[in-house]
Amino acid sequence: MNNNENESVYAIGELAKEFDITHRSIRFYEEQGLLSPKRTGQNRVYDNKDRVRLMLILRGKRLGFSLAEVKTLFEMYDTNANSAVQLGTMLEMTAQKRAVLHQQLDDIQSLMQELDEVEGRCREELAELEKGKIA
């Protein structure tokens, strides 16, 4: 979809297909104040800014950021596009996510070690029981 000013505009269906998400998801992000499409009659018209924001929302979700955190970053950017504060906040948030992931990784590694031990004991006991049946 194109408008008269040669700026790309998108229908909700185009964005949903491009990012493999539902129309409802896009409308939800709009309700949360993360996207602000223009309206032509009953139709939403998304511009390139909305498309980029949608891409950033989905990337943020994939990285474990909440929608509230994404919205905070958007608001900082909207206030000052070259904000050192925004970059500092992003670095802090990234460090926090990284710390959480490291803790989860440590927990998973501990659980895997425990499972290995339990599995080993079960195999040993099973082997002993099978020896008893054969003898």
Coordinates of N, CA and C in Angstrom, one line a residue:
M1 N 0.8 -1.2 0.0 CA 0.0 0.0 0.0 C 0.9 1.2 0.0
N2 N 0.6 2.2 -0.8 CA 1.4 3.5 -0.9 C 0.5 4.7 -0.8
N3 N 1.0 5.7 -0.2 CA 0.2 7.0 -0.2 C 0.8 7.9 -1.2
N4 N 0.2 9.1 -1.3 CA 0.6 10.0 -2.4 C 2.0 10.6 -2.2
E5 N 2.5 10.6 -1.0 CA 3.8 11.3 -0.7 C 4.9 10.3 -0.9
N6 N 4.7 9.1 -1.5 CA 5.7 8.1 -1.7 C 6.3 7.5 -0.4
E7 N 5.6 7.7 0.7 CA 6.0 7.1 2.0 C 5.3 5.8 2.1
S8 N 6.0 4.8 2.4 CA 5.3 3.5 2.5 C 4.3 3.4 3.7
V9 N 3.2 2.9 3.4 CA 2.2 2.7 4.4 C 1.7 1.2 4.3
Y10 N 1.2 0.7 5.4 CA 0.9 -0.7 5.4 C -0.5 -0.9 6.0
A11 N -1.2 -1.9 5.5 CA -2.4 -2.3 6.2 C -2.1 -3.3 7.3
I12 N -3.0 -3.5 8.2 CA -2.7 -4.4 9.3 C -2.4 -5.9 8.8
G13 N -3.1 -6.3 7.7 CA -2.9 -7.6 7.2 C -1.5 -7.8 6.6
E14 N -0.9 -6.7 6.0 CA 0.4 -6.8 5.5 C 1.4 -7.0 6.6
L15 N 1.3 -6.2 7.7 CA 2.2 -6.3 8.8 C 2.1 -7.7 9.5
A16 N 0.8 -8.1 9.7 CA 0.6 -9.4 10.3 C 1.3 -10.5 9.5
K17 N 1.2 -10.5 8.2 CA 1.8 -11.5 7.4 C 3.3 -11.4 7.4
E18 N 3.8 -10.1 7.3 CA 5.3 -9.9 7.3 C 5.9 -10.4 8.6
F19 N 5.3 -10.2 9.7 CA 5.9 -10.6 11.0 C 5.3 -11.9 11.6
D20 N 4.5 -12.5 10.8 CA 3.9 -13.8 11.2 C 3.2 -13.7 12.6
I21 N 2.4 -12.7 12.7 CA 1.6 -12.5 14.0 C 0.2 -12.3 13.6
T22 N -0.7 -12.3 14.6 CA -2.1 -12.1 14.3 C -2.5 -10.6 14.2
H23 N -3.6 -10.3 13.6 CA -4.1 -8.9 13.6 C -4.4 -8.5 15.0
R24 N -4.9 -9.4 15.8 CA -5.2 -9.2 17.2 C -4.0 -8.7 18.0
S25 N -2.8 -9.3 17.7 CA -1.6 -8.9 18.4 C -1.3 -7.5 18.1
I26 N -1.4 -7.1 16.8 CA -1.1 -5.8 16.4 C -2.1 -4.8 17.1
R27 N -3.3 -5.1 17.1 CA -4.3 -4.2 17.8 C -4.0 -4.1 19.3
F28 N -3.6 -5.2 19.9 CA -3.2 -5.2 21.3 C -2.0 -4.2 21.5
Y29 N -1.0 -4.3 20.7 CA 0.1 -3.4 20.8 C -0.4 -1.9 20.6
E30 N -1.3 -1.7 19.8 CA -1.9 -0.4 19.6 C -2.6 0.1 20.9
E31 N -3.4 -0.9 21.5 CA -4.1 -0.6 22.7 C -3.2 -0.2 23.9
Q32 N -2.0 -0.9 23.8 CA -1.0 -0.6 24.9 C -0.2 0.7 24.6
G33 N -0.5 1.4 23.6 CA 0.2 2.6 23.3 C 1.5 2.5 22.6
L34 N 1.8 1.3 22.1 CA 3.1 1.0 21.4 C 3.1 1.4 19.9
L35 N 1.9 1.3 19.3 CA 1.8 1.7 17.9 C 0.7 2.7 17.8
S36 N 0.8 3.6 16.8 CA -0.2 4.6 16.7 C -0.5 4.9 15.2
P37 N -1.3 3.9 14.6 CA -1.6 4.1 13.2 C -2.6 5.2 13.0
K38 N -2.5 5.7 11.8 CA -3.6 6.7 11.4 C -4.8 5.9 10.9
R39 N -5.9 6.6 10.8 CA -7.1 5.9 10.4 C -7.6 6.6 9.1
T40 N -8.1 5.7 8.2 CA -8.8 6.2 7.0 C -10.1 5.5 7.0
G41 N -11.1 6.1 7.5 CA -12.4 5.5 7.7 C -12.3 4.5 8.8
Q42 N -12.6 3.2 8.6 CA -12.6 2.2 9.5 C -11.2 1.4 9.5
N43 N -10.4 1.8 8.6 CA -9.1 1.1 8.4 C -7.9 1.7 9.1
R44 N -7.1 0.9 9.7 CA -5.8 1.4 10.3 C -4.8 1.5 9.1
V45 N -4.0 2.5 9.2 CA -2.9 2.7 8.2 C -1.6 2.9 9.0
Y46 N -0.7 2.0 8.8 CA 0.5 2.0 9.5 C 1.6 2.5 8.6
D47 N 2.5 3.4 9.2 CA 3.6 4.0 8.4 C 4.9 3.2 8.8
N48 N 6.0 3.6 8.2 CA 7.2 2.9 8.4 C 7.7 3.0 9.9
K49 N 7.3 4.1 10.6 CA 7.7 4.2 12.0 C 7.0 3.1 12.8
D50 N 5.7 2.8 12.5 CA 4.9 1.8 13.1 C 5.5 0.4 12.8
R51 N 5.9 0.2 11.5 CA 6.6 -1.0 11.1 C 7.8 -1.3 11.9
V52 N 8.7 -0.3 12.0 CA 9.9 -0.4 12.8 C 9.6 -0.7 14.2
R53 N 8.7 0.0 14.8 CA 8.3 -0.2 16.2 C 7.8 -1.6 16.4
L54 N 7.0 -2.1 15.5 CA 6.5 -3.5 15.6 C 7.7 -4.5 15.6
M55 N 8.6 -4.3 14.7 CA 9.8 -5.1 14.7 C 10.6 -5.0 16.0
L56 N 10.7 -3.8 16.6 CA 11.4 -3.7 17.9 C 10.6 -4.3 19.0
I57 N 9.3 -4.2 19.0 CA 8.5 -4.9 20.0 C 8.7 -6.4 20.0
L58 N 8.7 -7.0 18.8 CA 8.9 -8.4 18.7 C 10.3 -8.8 19.1
R59 N 11.3 -8.0 18.7 CA 12.6 -8.3 19.1 C 12.8 -8.2 20.7
G60 N 12.2 -7.2 21.2 CA 12.2 -7.0 22.7 C 11.6 -8.2 23.4
K61 N 10.4 -8.7 22.9 CA 9.8 -9.8 23.5 C 10.7 -11.1 23.4
R62 N 11.3 -11.2 22.2 CA 12.2 -12.4 22.0 C 13.4 -12.3 23.0
L63 N 13.8 -11.1 23.4 CA 14.9 -10.9 24.3 C 14.5 -11.0 25.8
G64 N 13.2 -11.1 26.0 CA 12.7 -11.2 27.3 C 12.2 -9.9 28.0
F65 N 12.1 -8.8 27.2 CA 11.7 -7.6 27.7 C 10.2 -7.5 27.8
S66 N 9.6 -7.0 28.8 CA 8.2 -6.8 28.9 C 7.7 -5.7 28.0
L67 N 6.4 -5.7 27.7 CA 5.9 -4.6 26.9 C 6.0 -3.3 27.6
A68 N 5.9 -3.3 28.9 CA 6.1 -2.0 29.7 C 7.6 -1.5 29.5
E69 N 8.5 -2.4 29.5 CA 9.9 -2.0 29.3 C 10.1 -1.4 27.9
V70 N 9.5 -2.1 26.9 CA 9.6 -1.6 25.6 C 9.0 -0.2 25.5
K71 N 7.8 -0.1 26.1 CA 7.1 1.2 26.0 C 8.0 2.3 26.7
T72 N 8.6 2.0 27.8 CA 9.5 3.0 28.4 C 10.6 3.4 27.5
L73 N 11.2 2.5 26.8 CA 12.3 2.8 25.8 C 11.7 3.7 24.7
F74 N 10.5 3.4 24.2 CA 9.9 4.2 23.1 C 9.7 5.6 23.6
E75 N 9.1 5.7 24.8 CA 8.8 7.0 25.4 C 10.1 7.9 25.5
M76 N 11.2 7.2 26.0 CA 12.5 7.9 26.1 C 12.9 8.4 24.7
Y77 N 12.8 7.5 23.7 CA 13.2 7.9 22.4 C 12.3 9.0 21.8
D78 N 11.0 8.9 22.1 CA 10.1 10.0 21.6 C 10.4 11.3 22.2
T79 N 10.9 11.3 23.4 CA 11.2 12.6 24.1 C 12.5 13.2 23.5
N80 N 13.5 12.3 23.3 CA 14.8 12.7 22.8 C 15.4 11.6 22.0
A81 N 15.4 11.7 20.7 CA 15.9 10.6 19.8 C 17.3 10.3 20.0
N82 N 18.2 11.2 20.5 CA 19.6 10.9 20.7 C 19.9 10.9 22.1
S83 N 19.1 10.3 22.9 CA 19.2 10.3 24.3 C 20.3 9.3 24.9
A84 N 21.2 9.9 25.6 CA 22.2 9.0 26.3 C 21.5 8.3 27.4
V85 N 20.5 8.9 28.0 CA 19.7 8.3 29.0 C 19.0 7.0 28.5
Q86 N 18.5 7.1 27.3 CA 17.8 5.9 26.7 C 18.9 4.8 26.5
L87 N 20.0 5.1 26.0 CA 21.1 4.1 25.8 C 21.5 3.6 27.1
G88 N 21.7 4.4 28.1 CA 22.1 3.9 29.5 C 21.0 3.0 30.1
T89 N 19.8 3.4 29.9 CA 18.7 2.5 30.4 C 18.7 1.2 29.7
M90 N 18.9 1.2 28.4 CA 18.9 0.0 27.6 C 20.1 -0.9 28.0
L91 N 21.2 -0.3 28.3 CA 22.4 -1.1 28.8 C 22.1 -1.7 30.2
E92 N 21.4 -1.0 31.1 CA 21.0 -1.5 32.4 C 20.0 -2.7 32.2
M93 N 19.0 -2.5 31.4 CA 18.0 -3.5 31.1 C 18.7 -4.8 30.5
T94 N 19.6 -4.6 29.6 CA 20.3 -5.7 29.0 C 21.1 -6.4 30.0
A95 N 21.8 -5.7 30.9 CA 22.6 -6.3 31.9 C 21.7 -7.2 32.9
Q96 N 20.5 -6.6 33.2 CA 19.6 -7.3 34.1 C 19.1 -8.6 33.4
K97 N 18.7 -8.5 32.2 CA 18.3 -9.7 31.4 C 19.4 -10.8 31.3
R98 N 20.6 -10.3 31.1 CA 21.7 -11.2 31.0 C 22.0 -11.9 32.3
A99 N 21.8 -11.2 33.4 CA 22.0 -11.8 34.8 C 21.0 -12.8 35.0
V100 N 19.7 -12.5 34.7 CA 18.6 -13.5 34.8 C 18.9 -14.8 34.0
L101 N 19.3 -14.6 32.8 CA 19.6 -15.7 31.9 C 20.8 -16.6 32.4
H102 N 21.8 -15.9 32.9 CA 22.9 -16.6 33.5 C 22.5 -17.5 34.7
Q103 N 21.6 -16.9 35.5 CA 21.1 -17.6 36.7 C 20.2 -18.8 36.2
Q104 N 19.4 -18.6 35.2 CA 18.6 -19.7 34.7 C 19.5 -20.8 34.1
L105 N 20.6 -20.4 33.4 CA 21.5 -21.4 32.8 C 22.2 -22.2 33.9
D106 N 22.6 -21.5 35.0 CA 23.2 -22.2 36.1 C 22.2 -23.2 36.7
D107 N 20.9 -22.8 36.9 CA 19.9 -23.6 37.4 C 19.7 -24.8 36.5
I108 N 19.6 -24.6 35.2 CA 19.4 -25.7 34.3 C 20.6 -26.7 34.4
Q109 N 21.8 -26.2 34.4 CA 23.0 -27.1 34.5 C 23.0 -27.9 35.8
S110 N 22.6 -27.3 36.9 CA 22.5 -28.0 38.1 C 21.4 -29.1 38.0
L111 N 20.3 -28.8 37.4 CA 19.2 -29.8 37.3 C 19.6 -30.9 36.4
M112 N 20.4 -30.6 35.3 CA 20.8 -31.6 34.4 C 21.8 -32.6 35.1
Q113 N 22.7 -32.0 36.0 CA 23.6 -32.8 36.7 C 22.8 -33.8 37.7
E114 N 21.8 -33.2 38.4 CA 21.0 -34.0 39.2 C 20.3 -35.1 38.5
L115 N 19.7 -34.8 37.3 CA 19.1 -35.8 36.5 C 20.0 -36.9 36.0
D116 N 21.3 -36.5 35.7 CA 22.3 -37.5 35.3 C 22.6 -38.5 36.5
E117 N 22.6 -37.9 37.7 CA 22.9 -38.7 38.9 C 21.7 -39.7 39.1
V118 N 20.5 -39.2 39.1 CA 19.3 -40.0 39.3 C 19.3 -41.1 38.2
E119 N 19.5 -40.7 37.0 CA 19.5 -41.7 35.9 C 20.5 -42.8 36.1
G120 N 21.7 -42.4 36.5 CA 22.8 -43.3 36.7 C 22.4 -44.3 37.8
R121 N 21.9 -43.8 38.9 CA 21.5 -44.7 40.0 C 20.4 -45.7 39.5
C122 N 19.4 -45.2 38.8 CA 18.3 -46.0 38.3 C 18.9 -47.1 37.4
R123 N 19.8 -46.8 36.5 CA 20.4 -47.8 35.6 C 21.2 -48.8 36.4
E124 N 21.9 -48.4 37.4 CA 22.7 -49.3 38.2 C 21.7 -50.3 39.0
E125 N 20.7 -49.7 39.6 CA 19.7 -50.6 40.3 C 19.0 -51.5 39.3
L126 N 18.6 -51.1 38.2 CA 18.0 -51.9 37.2 C 18.9 -53.0 36.7
A127 N 20.2 -52.7 36.5 CA 21.1 -53.7 36.2 C 21.3 -54.8 37.3
E128 N 21.3 -54.3 38.5 CA 21.4 -55.3 39.6 C 20.2 -56.2 39.7
L129 N 19.0 -55.6 39.5 CA 17.8 -56.4 39.5 C 17.7 -57.4 38.4
E130 N 18.2 -57.0 37.2 CA 18.2 -57.9 36.1 C 19.2 -59.0 36.3
K131 N 20.3 -58.8 37.0 CA 21.3 -59.8 37.3 C 20.6 -60.8 38.2
G132 N 19.9 -60.3 39.2 CA 19.2 -61.2 40.1 C 18.2 -62.1 39.5
K133 N 17.5 -61.7 38.5 CA 16.5 -62.4 37.7 C 17.2 -63.5 36.9
I134 N 18.3 -63.2 36.3 CA 19.0 -64.1 35.5 C 19.7 -65.2 36.3
A135 N 20.2 -64.9 37.4 CA 21.0 -65.9 38.2 C 20.1 -66.9 38.9

